[in-house]
Amino acid sequence: MTYQSGRQFLQIPGPTNIPERVLRAIAAPVLDHRGPEFARLASEVLARIKPIFKTTRPVLIFPASGTGAWESALVNTLSSGDKVLGFDSGQFALLWTSMARKLGLEVQTLATDWRRAPDPAVIEAALAEDRDKKIKAVMLVHNETANGCMSRVAEIRQAMDRVGHPALLMVDTISSLGCADFRMDEWGVDVAIGGSQKGMMLPTGLAFCGVSEKAVAASKNAKLPRSYWDWEAFLGGNFPYTPACNLFFGLKEALNLIDAEGLENIFARHARHAEATRRAIRGWGLDVVCAEPKDYSQSITAAFMPEGHSADAFRKLVLERFNMPLGGGLGRLTDKAFRIGHLGDTNDLMLGGALFGVEMGLAAAKIPHRAGGVQEAISYLAEQSGQPARMAAA
Ligand code: PLP
């Protein structure tokens, strides 16, 4: 057996660090999922998750990873041959379009250079061209975890409204939920898709679907085959198969922590950490992958490796020497970029440790860079007001 002393720094863009209190809550004895105690727990968390999505609509919870919620959104609202608008704007947006094709949907894809989020004006033009209103849904990823670009959902909704397009707006919040502002009702989002293992500070295993009235109406006529993902029983307040009960205990505790810190304070913390990370990256003389300041992600930041240097070899060295996994480049960014996750249960010192590890790794791997990125982050974090204290009731 080998032993690496000290804690591993988990700085990937999810799954994220789980607070001790959440881990302890999950470690409760298993209960009868058909008994009164689970019914009380479920009704509490189903009510308390709504403010995280900023919705008054039902949020359905499946035992699944986030990919299940993607599928659930599509199969409940669409029929074979329906046209959808998707994006080649990053690996996750692209994977979702590939799922849509496998399910028998016709996908129109709008591409970016993977260094910015989809442009609301381009979406508006595509929808304006769709005079016969053949496009039934827009499949938008709020925070593209693969490149650190965040979509401006409110502007996209306004663009859809300007051209009076009736398509459903589906938004993947898997790496933004609990990290960045998301307003399902105000932004007219029809299906809001989430997962437990990132900003929600839980293990993987809960997939969320917030559903608008319009999405529920669409589900009455949608013809794609569906069984496991069918919304009907969930909308009736039932769990048609065994729910992930212990994760519900964890979710309740995570919601306690979120309430104690305050959702808006959490967003401010994520924004501060994202800015500190970008300053560090520029301090090292590297480029941030997201090229558009208005598209900067609050939860993850990707950095390009200098030409001729392997990002994956760098990540391997950082893992082996310093016990810190970093996110790899995905899809067309494979080996070209690495990603720093700064989402979920993090604080200034944890981020500082991660940036220290990256700077040490750049030196150890003899990657051309300037020293001092960490100092840039320290100066920025020090001049910002402190993080509000977390005061969850015991
Ligand atoms: N969408 C986004 C934006 C993601 O970041 C991920 C995973 O990281 C997924 C979808 C897929 O979710 P999961 O791996 O939970 O199935």
Coordinates of C-alpha atoms in Angstrom, one line a residue, residues 129-374:
E129 CA -35.5 31.9 -40.1
D130 CA -37.7 29.1 -38.8
R131 CA -40.9 30.6 -40.2
D132 CA -42.9 27.4 -39.9
K133 CA -41.9 27.0 -36.2
K134 CA -40.5 23.6 -36.8
I135 CA -38.0 23.9 -34.0
K136 CA -39.7 22.5 -30.9
A137 CA -36.9 23.1 -28.3
V138 CA -33.7 25.0 -27.7
M139 CA -31.2 22.9 -25.8
L140 CA -28.9 25.4 -24.0
V141 CA -26.2 24.6 -21.5
H142 CA -26.0 27.4 -18.9
N143 CA -22.4 26.7 -17.8
E144 CA -20.3 24.8 -20.3
T145 CA -18.1 22.8 -18.0
A146 CA -15.7 21.9 -20.7
N147 CA -14.5 25.5 -21.5
G148 CA -15.8 27.7 -18.7
C149 CA -18.2 29.8 -20.8
M150 CA -21.5 30.7 -19.3
S151 CA -24.6 31.5 -21.4
R152 CA -26.7 34.6 -20.9
V153 CA -30.0 32.8 -20.5
A154 CA -32.1 36.0 -19.9
E155 CA -30.9 37.5 -23.2
I156 CA -31.6 34.3 -25.0
R157 CA -35.1 34.2 -23.6
Q158 CA -35.5 37.9 -24.8
A159 CA -34.3 36.9 -28.2
M160 CA -36.8 34.1 -28.4
D161 CA -39.6 36.4 -27.4
R162 CA -38.6 39.1 -29.8
V163 CA -39.1 36.7 -32.7
G164 CA -42.2 35.2 -31.0
H165 CA -40.8 31.7 -31.3
P166 CA -42.8 29.1 -29.3
A167 CA -39.9 26.5 -28.8
L168 CA -39.4 25.2 -25.3
L169 CA -36.3 26.6 -23.6
M170 CA -34.4 23.7 -22.0
V171 CA -31.4 24.7 -19.9
D172 CA -28.7 22.5 -18.4
T173 CA -27.7 24.0 -15.0
I174 CA -25.6 21.0 -14.1
S175 CA -22.5 23.0 -13.3
S176 CA -24.1 26.3 -12.5
L177 CA -26.9 25.3 -10.0
G178 CA -25.9 26.7 -6.6
C179 CA -22.9 28.5 -8.2
A180 CA -24.3 31.2 -10.4
D181 CA -27.6 33.1 -10.6
F182 CA -30.3 31.1 -12.3
R183 CA -33.9 32.2 -12.5
M184 CA -36.1 29.5 -14.0
D185 CA -39.4 31.4 -13.8
E186 CA -38.2 34.9 -14.6
W187 CA -36.2 33.7 -17.5
G188 CA -39.0 31.6 -18.9
V189 CA -37.1 28.4 -18.8
D190 CA -39.3 25.4 -19.6
V191 CA -37.1 22.5 -18.4
A192 CA -34.3 23.3 -16.0
I193 CA -31.9 20.4 -15.7
G194 CA -29.6 19.8 -12.7
G195 CA -27.4 17.3 -10.9
S196 CA -26.3 16.8 -7.3
Q197 CA -22.5 16.5 -7.6
K198 CA -21.4 20.0 -8.3
G199 CA -22.7 23.2 -6.7
M200 CA -25.2 21.2 -4.6
M201 CA -22.2 19.6 -2.7
L202 CA -23.6 16.0 -2.8
P203 CA -22.4 12.8 -4.3
T204 CA -23.5 12.0 -7.9
G205 CA -26.9 10.4 -7.9
L206 CA -29.7 12.9 -8.0
A207 CA -30.9 14.4 -11.3
F208 CA -33.2 17.4 -11.2
C209 CA -35.8 18.5 -13.8
G210 CA -37.7 21.7 -13.0
V211 CA -40.7 21.7 -15.3
S212 CA -42.8 24.7 -16.5
E213 CA -46.5 24.6 -17.2
K214 CA -45.7 24.7 -20.9
A215 CA -43.3 21.7 -20.6
V216 CA -45.9 19.7 -18.7
A217 CA -48.5 20.6 -21.4
A218 CA -46.0 19.4 -24.1
S219 CA -45.6 16.1 -22.2
K220 CA -49.3 15.3 -22.7
N221 CA -48.7 15.0 -26.5
A222 CA -45.1 14.0 -26.7
K223 CA -44.6 10.6 -28.4
L224 CA -41.0 9.6 -27.8
P225 CA -40.9 6.3 -25.8
R226 CA -40.4 6.9 -22.1
S227 CA -40.6 4.8 -19.1
Y228 CA -37.9 5.3 -16.4
W229 CA -37.9 9.1 -17.2
D230 CA -41.6 9.6 -17.4
W231 CA -42.7 12.7 -15.5
E232 CA -46.3 11.6 -14.9
A233 CA -45.9 9.7 -11.6
F234 CA -43.5 12.3 -10.2
L235 CA -45.8 15.1 -11.1
G236 CA -48.5 13.3 -9.1
G237 CA -46.2 13.4 -6.1
N238 CA -45.1 9.7 -6.4
F239 CA -41.8 8.0 -6.6
P240 CA -42.5 5.2 -9.1
Y241 CA -39.4 3.3 -8.1
T242 CA -36.9 3.4 -5.2
P243 CA -35.7 6.9 -4.6
A244 CA -32.1 7.6 -3.5
C245 CA -33.3 8.0 0.1
N246 CA -29.9 8.7 1.8
L247 CA -29.0 11.3 -0.8
F248 CA -32.3 13.0 0.2
F249 CA -30.9 13.3 3.8
G250 CA -27.8 14.8 2.3
L251 CA -29.8 17.2 0.1
K252 CA -31.7 18.4 3.2
E253 CA -28.4 19.1 4.9
A254 CA -26.9 20.8 1.8
L255 CA -30.0 23.0 1.6
N256 CA -29.5 23.9 5.3
L257 CA -25.9 25.0 4.5
I258 CA -27.0 26.9 1.4
D259 CA -29.7 28.7 3.4
A260 CA -27.2 29.5 6.1
E261 CA -24.6 31.0 3.8
G262 CA -27.3 32.6 1.6
L263 CA -27.7 31.9 -2.1
E264 CA -26.6 35.3 -3.2
N265 CA -23.5 35.2 -1.0
I266 CA -22.7 31.8 -2.5
F267 CA -22.9 33.4 -6.0
A268 CA -20.6 36.2 -4.9
R269 CA -18.1 33.8 -3.5
H270 CA -18.1 31.8 -6.7
A271 CA -17.6 35.0 -8.8
R272 CA -14.7 36.1 -6.5
H273 CA -13.0 32.8 -6.9
A274 CA -13.5 32.8 -10.6
E275 CA -11.9 36.2 -10.9
A276 CA -9.0 35.2 -8.6
T277 CA -8.4 32.2 -10.8
R278 CA -8.4 34.2 -14.0
R279 CA -5.9 36.7 -12.5
A280 CA -3.6 33.8 -11.5
I281 CA -3.8 32.3 -15.0
R282 CA -2.9 35.6 -16.6
G283 CA -0.2 36.1 -14.0
W284 CA 1.4 32.9 -15.2
G285 CA 1.2 34.3 -18.7
L286 CA -1.3 31.7 -19.8
D287 CA -4.6 32.3 -21.7
V288 CA -8.0 31.8 -20.2
V289 CA -10.0 29.6 -22.7
C290 CA -13.1 31.8 -22.4
A291 CA -12.3 34.7 -24.6
E292 CA -15.4 36.9 -23.8
P293 CA -15.5 38.6 -20.4
K294 CA -19.3 38.6 -20.4
D295 CA -19.3 34.8 -20.8
Y296 CA -17.0 34.1 -17.9
S297 CA -18.0 31.1 -15.9
Q298 CA -18.3 31.4 -12.1
S299 CA -17.7 27.7 -11.4
I300 CA -14.8 26.6 -13.6
T301 CA -11.9 28.2 -15.4
A302 CA -10.0 26.5 -18.3
A303 CA -6.5 27.6 -19.2
F304 CA -4.6 26.9 -22.4
M305 CA -1.2 25.2 -22.1
P306 CA 1.5 27.0 -24.0
E307 CA 2.0 25.6 -27.6
G308 CA 4.0 22.4 -27.7
H309 CA 3.2 21.4 -24.1
S310 CA 0.8 18.6 -23.2
A311 CA -1.9 19.6 -20.7
D312 CA -2.4 15.9 -19.9
A313 CA 1.2 15.3 -19.0
F314 CA 1.1 18.4 -16.8
R315 CA -2.0 17.2 -15.0
K316 CA -0.4 13.8 -14.5
L317 CA 2.6 15.4 -12.9
V318 CA 0.4 17.6 -10.6
L319 CA -1.6 14.5 -9.6
E320 CA 1.4 12.3 -8.9
R321 CA 3.7 14.9 -7.2
F322 CA 1.1 17.0 -5.4
N323 CA -2.0 14.7 -5.1
M324 CA -4.2 17.2 -6.9
P325 CA -6.4 16.1 -9.7
L326 CA -7.2 18.9 -12.2
G327 CA -9.9 18.8 -14.9
G328 CA -8.6 17.8 -18.4
G329 CA -9.4 19.4 -21.7
L330 CA -12.4 17.7 -23.3
G331 CA -13.3 17.1 -26.9
R332 CA -11.3 19.4 -29.2
L333 CA -9.6 20.9 -26.1
T334 CA -8.1 17.5 -25.2
D335 CA -4.5 17.9 -24.1
K336 CA -4.6 21.6 -25.0
A337 CA -6.2 22.9 -21.9
F338 CA -6.6 22.1 -18.2
R339 CA -9.5 23.1 -16.0
I340 CA -9.6 24.4 -12.4
G341 CA -12.9 23.8 -10.6
H342 CA -13.8 26.4 -8.0
L343 CA -17.3 25.4 -7.3
G344 CA -19.3 23.9 -4.4
D345 CA -17.9 23.9 -0.9
T346 CA -14.7 25.9 -1.4
N347 CA -13.1 28.8 0.4
D348 CA -10.3 31.3 -0.3
L349 CA -7.6 29.0 1.2
M350 CA -8.8 25.9 -0.7
L351 CA -8.6 27.9 -3.9
G352 CA -5.2 29.3 -2.9
G353 CA -3.9 25.8 -2.3
A354 CA -5.1 24.7 -5.7
L355 CA -3.5 27.7 -7.5
F356 CA -0.3 27.1 -5.5
G357 CA -0.4 23.5 -6.8
V358 CA -0.8 24.7 -10.3
E359 CA 2.1 27.2 -10.1
M360 CA 4.3 24.6 -8.4
G361 CA 3.3 22.1 -11.2
L362 CA 4.2 24.6 -14.0
A363 CA 7.6 25.1 -12.4
A364 CA 8.2 21.3 -11.8
A365 CA 7.1 20.5 -15.4
K366 CA 9.3 23.2 -16.8
I367 CA 6.4 24.8 -18.6
P368 CA 7.3 28.3 -19.8
H369 CA 5.4 30.7 -17.5
R370 CA 5.9 33.7 -15.3
A371 CA 6.0 33.1 -11.5
G372 CA 3.6 35.1 -9.5
G373 CA 0.1 34.0 -10.6
V374 CA -0.6 32.9 -7.1

